[in-house]
């Protein structure tokens, strides 16, 4: 099992501090979320820090206030531009994977769900096309139930696979467990899973708790992922939950 840590719990710290902490905690890889004030970080300096360590890296696209399914043309265009800029950063750093969020329904687009789905699909096609040109491995992440999510059900995930074929996913265990369940989503995504996010919840809200603090049956989930060989990214909200999650995962898997 290749364990990685997301910068989600360290959003108030500079990336350089996060990288140093990840190395000290003996992680093999990090996933940087290019969001908030981090978008303006000194990536040159960050590159120097990364080069001094042996950590692999993946990148998570910005998502706050963005919506690639927006029926507002300017918002959708700006959302795509910000994600594309993050893809360019991923290429510069030689990231092994790049994750981005599906679009969501707004109060307005709830009246035109079919049109919003078409916009979402068009945006996803565009991003995969750009990634192909950049030689970048990108994964779309399914969303938790609610919040206007357009890619939370296994039916919509299956629909996307049918439409686009060999598409890569970031499978989020916590997100899946707010809806129809992780096992169902694993079977739907199958070999298309190329990245995994790990966090716990109590089954209704996307809480990003430490592994073991919620109600998710991780032992069962891990047994259904025995053929997967990519990153398992710990994606919790609190710094103190990172190492607790890591220790719990090792106990569950015997790694």
Coordinates of C-alpha atoms in Angstrom, one line a residue:
X1 CA 0.0 0.0 0.0
X2 CA 1.4 3.4 -1.0
X3 CA 0.2 6.0 1.5
X4 CA 0.1 9.6 0.6
X5 CA -1.1 12.7 2.5
X6 CA -3.2 15.5 1.2
X7 CA -2.4 19.2 2.0
X8 CA -6.1 19.6 3.0
X9 CA -5.2 19.4 6.7
X10 CA -2.4 22.0 6.2
X11 CA -4.2 24.6 4.2
X12 CA -3.1 27.4 6.6
X13 CA 0.6 26.4 6.3
X14 CA 2.9 27.2 3.3
X15 CA 3.4 24.2 1.0
X16 CA 7.1 24.1 2.0
X17 CA 6.2 23.4 5.6
X18 CA 3.7 20.8 4.5
X19 CA 6.3 19.0 2.4
X20 CA 8.8 19.0 5.3
X21 CA 6.1 17.6 7.7
X22 CA 5.1 14.9 5.2
X23 CA 8.7 13.8 4.9
X24 CA 9.1 13.7 8.7
X25 CA 5.9 11.6 9.0
X26 CA 7.5 9.1 6.5
X27 CA 4.9 9.4 3.8
X28 CA 5.8 8.2 0.3
X29 CA 3.8 10.8 -1.6
X30 CA 1.9 14.1 -1.2
X31 CA -1.2 15.6 -2.9
X32 CA -1.1 19.4 -3.1
X33 CA -4.5 21.2 -3.3
X34 CA -3.9 24.3 -5.5
X35 CA -6.6 26.3 -3.8
X36 CA -7.0 29.5 -1.7
X37 CA -3.9 31.5 -1.0
X38 CA -1.8 28.6 -2.2
X39 CA -2.5 29.6 -5.8
X40 CA -0.1 32.5 -5.3
X41 CA 2.7 30.5 -3.7
X42 CA 6.2 30.7 -4.9
X43 CA 6.3 27.5 -7.0
X44 CA 10.0 28.0 -7.8
X45 CA 10.9 27.8 -4.2
X46 CA 8.5 24.9 -3.7
X47 CA 10.3 23.1 -6.5
X48 CA 13.6 23.4 -4.7
X49 CA 12.2 22.0 -1.6
X50 CA 10.5 19.1 -3.4
X51 CA 13.8 18.3 -5.2
X52 CA 15.5 18.0 -1.9
X53 CA 13.2 15.2 -0.8
X54 CA 12.2 11.8 -2.3
X55 CA 8.5 12.4 -2.2
X56 CA 6.3 11.6 -5.2
X57 CA 3.6 14.2 -5.9
X58 CA 0.0 14.5 -7.2
X59 CA -2.0 17.7 -7.6
X60 CA -5.6 18.5 -6.8
X61 CA -7.2 21.2 -8.8
X62 CA -8.8 24.3 -7.2
X63 CA -12.5 23.8 -6.5
X64 CA -13.7 26.6 -4.1
X65 CA -16.3 28.8 -5.9
X66 CA -15.7 27.0 -9.2
X67 CA -18.2 25.1 -11.2
X68 CA -17.4 23.5 -14.6
X69 CA -21.2 22.8 -15.1
X70 CA -22.3 26.4 -14.6
X71 CA -24.8 27.8 -17.0
X72 CA -23.2 31.2 -16.5
X73 CA -20.7 31.2 -19.3
X74 CA -18.2 33.5 -17.6
X75 CA -18.1 31.4 -14.4
X76 CA -17.7 28.1 -16.3
X77 CA -15.0 29.7 -18.5
X78 CA -13.1 31.0 -15.5
X79 CA -13.5 27.7 -13.7
X80 CA -11.9 25.8 -16.6
X81 CA -9.1 28.3 -16.9
X82 CA -8.2 28.0 -13.3
X83 CA -8.2 24.2 -13.5
X84 CA -6.1 24.3 -16.7
X85 CA -3.6 26.6 -15.0
X86 CA -3.3 24.1 -12.2
X87 CA -2.7 21.3 -14.8
X88 CA 0.2 23.3 -16.1
X89 CA 1.7 23.4 -12.6
X90 CA 1.2 19.7 -12.3
X91 CA 3.2 19.2 -15.6
X92 CA 6.0 21.5 -14.3
X93 CA 6.3 19.4 -11.2
X94 CA 6.1 16.0 -12.9
X95 CA 3.0 15.1 -10.9
X96 CA 1.9 11.4 -11.3
X97 CA -1.8 12.3 -11.2
X98 CA -4.1 15.3 -11.3
X99 CA -7.6 15.3 -9.7
X100 CA -10.4 17.7 -10.5
X101 CA -14.0 17.9 -9.3
X102 CA -17.2 17.4 -11.4
X103 CA -19.6 20.2 -11.8
X104 CA -22.6 20.8 -9.6
X105 CA -26.1 22.1 -9.9
X106 CA -26.8 25.7 -8.9
X107 CA -30.2 27.1 -7.8
X108 CA -30.7 28.3 -11.3
X109 CA -29.5 25.1 -13.1
X110 CA -31.8 23.0 -11.0
X111 CA -34.5 24.2 -13.5
X112 CA -32.4 23.0 -16.4
X113 CA -30.6 19.8 -15.2
X114 CA -30.2 18.3 -18.7
X115 CA -28.5 21.5 -19.9
X116 CA -26.2 21.5 -16.8
X117 CA -25.3 17.9 -17.5
X118 CA -24.4 18.8 -21.1
X119 CA -22.2 21.7 -19.8
X120 CA -20.5 19.3 -17.3
X121 CA -19.8 16.7 -20.0
X122 CA -18.5 19.3 -22.4
X123 CA -16.1 20.7 -19.7
X124 CA -14.9 17.2 -18.8
X125 CA -14.2 16.4 -22.4
X126 CA -12.3 19.6 -22.7
X127 CA -10.1 19.0 -19.7
X128 CA -9.3 15.4 -20.8
X129 CA -8.4 16.7 -24.2
X130 CA -6.1 19.3 -22.7
X131 CA -4.5 16.7 -20.4
X132 CA -3.9 14.5 -23.4
X133 CA -2.0 17.4 -25.1
X134 CA 0.0 17.9 -21.9
X135 CA 0.7 14.2 -21.4
X136 CA -0.8 14.5 -18.0
X137 CA -2.8 11.7 -16.2
X138 CA -6.0 13.3 -14.8
X139 CA -8.8 11.9 -12.8
X140 CA -12.3 13.2 -12.2
X141 CA -13.5 12.9 -8.6
X142 CA -17.0 11.8 -7.8
X143 CA -18.9 14.0 -5.2
X144 CA -20.6 13.3 -1.9
X145 CA -24.4 13.0 -1.9
X146 CA -26.2 16.4 -1.8
X147 CA -24.6 19.8 -2.3
X148 CA -26.1 19.8 -5.8
X149 CA -23.6 17.1 -6.8
X150 CA -23.8 15.9 -10.4
X151 CA -21.5 12.9 -10.1
X152 CA -22.4 11.2 -6.8
X153 CA -24.5 8.2 -7.9
X154 CA -23.1 5.1 -9.5
X155 CA -25.7 5.6 -12.3
X156 CA -24.1 8.9 -13.3
X157 CA -20.6 7.5 -13.0
X158 CA -21.6 4.6 -15.2
X159 CA -23.2 7.0 -17.6
X160 CA -20.0 9.0 -17.8
X161 CA -17.9 5.8 -18.5
X162 CA -20.4 4.8 -21.3
X163 CA -20.1 8.2 -22.9
X164 CA -16.3 8.8 -22.6
X165 CA -14.9 5.3 -22.4
X166 CA -11.5 4.8 -20.7
X167 CA -11.8 7.7 -18.2
X168 CA -9.8 7.8 -15.0
X169 CA -11.4 8.4 -11.5
X170 CA -10.2 9.5 -8.1
X171 CA -12.3 7.2 -5.9
X172 CA -13.2 9.0 -2.6
X173 CA -14.1 6.6 0.1
X174 CA -15.8 9.2 2.3
X175 CA -17.8 10.6 -0.6
X176 CA -19.1 7.2 -1.6
X177 CA -20.2 6.5 1.9
X178 CA -22.6 9.5 2.0
X179 CA -24.6 7.8 -0.8
X180 CA -25.1 4.3 -2.1
X181 CA -21.9 2.9 -0.5
X182 CA -18.3 2.4 -1.4
X183 CA -18.5 -1.2 -2.6
X184 CA -21.1 -0.3 -5.2
X185 CA -19.0 2.6 -6.4
X186 CA -15.8 0.4 -6.6
X187 CA -17.6 -2.1 -8.8
X188 CA -18.9 0.6 -11.0
X189 CA -15.5 2.3 -11.5
X190 CA -13.5 -0.9 -11.6
X191 CA -10.2 -0.6 -13.4
X192 CA -10.9 3.1 -14.0
X193 CA -9.8 3.9 -10.4
X194 CA -6.4 5.6 -10.6
X195 CA -6.3 7.5 -7.3
X196 CA -8.0 7.1 -3.9
X197 CA -8.9 9.5 -1.1
X198 CA -9.3 8.2 2.4
X199 CA -11.3 9.8 5.2
X200 CA -14.1 8.7 7.6
X201 CA -17.7 9.9 8.2
X202 CA -20.9 8.8 9.9
X203 CA -22.7 8.1 6.7
X204 CA -24.6 11.3 6.0
X205 CA -22.2 14.3 5.8
X206 CA -18.8 14.7 4.1
X207 CA -16.9 15.2 7.4
X208 CA -13.4 14.2 6.5
X209 CA -12.8 12.6 9.9
X210 CA -9.8 10.6 11.0
X211 CA -10.0 6.9 9.9
X212 CA -11.7 5.1 12.7
X213 CA -13.6 8.1 14.0
X214 CA -16.7 7.4 11.9
X215 CA -18.7 4.4 10.8
X216 CA -17.1 3.4 7.5
X217 CA -16.1 -0.3 7.3
X218 CA -12.6 0.2 5.8
X219 CA -11.7 -3.4 6.2
X220 CA -14.4 -4.4 3.7
X221 CA -13.5 -1.6 1.4
X222 CA -9.8 -2.4 1.4
X223 CA -10.5 -6.1 0.6
X224 CA -12.4 -5.0 -2.5
X225 CA -9.4 -2.9 -3.6
X226 CA -6.8 -5.7 -3.5
X227 CA -6.0 -5.2 -7.2
X228 CA -5.4 -1.5 -6.9
X229 CA -1.8 -0.3 -7.0
X230 CA -2.0 3.5 -6.9
X231 CA -1.9 6.1 -4.1
X232 CA -4.1 6.0 -1.0
X233 CA -4.3 9.7 -0.1
X234 CA -5.2 10.5 3.5
X235 CA -7.5 13.5 3.2
X236 CA -8.7 14.7 6.6
X237 CA -9.4 18.2 7.9
X238 CA -7.3 18.3 11.0
X239 CA -3.5 18.0 11.3
X240 CA -3.7 15.8 14.4
X241 CA -5.9 13.3 12.4
X242 CA -3.2 12.5 9.8
X243 CA -0.9 10.3 11.8
X244 CA -3.9 8.7 13.7
X245 CA -5.4 7.8 10.3
X246 CA -2.1 6.4 9.0
X247 CA -1.7 4.2 12.1
X248 CA -5.3 3.0 11.8
X249 CA -4.9 2.1 8.1
X250 CA -1.7 0.1 8.8
X251 CA -3.6 -1.8 11.6
X252 CA -6.5 -2.6 9.3
X253 CA -4.3 -3.7 6.4
X254 CA -1.4 -5.3 8.2
X255 CA 0.9 -3.2 6.0

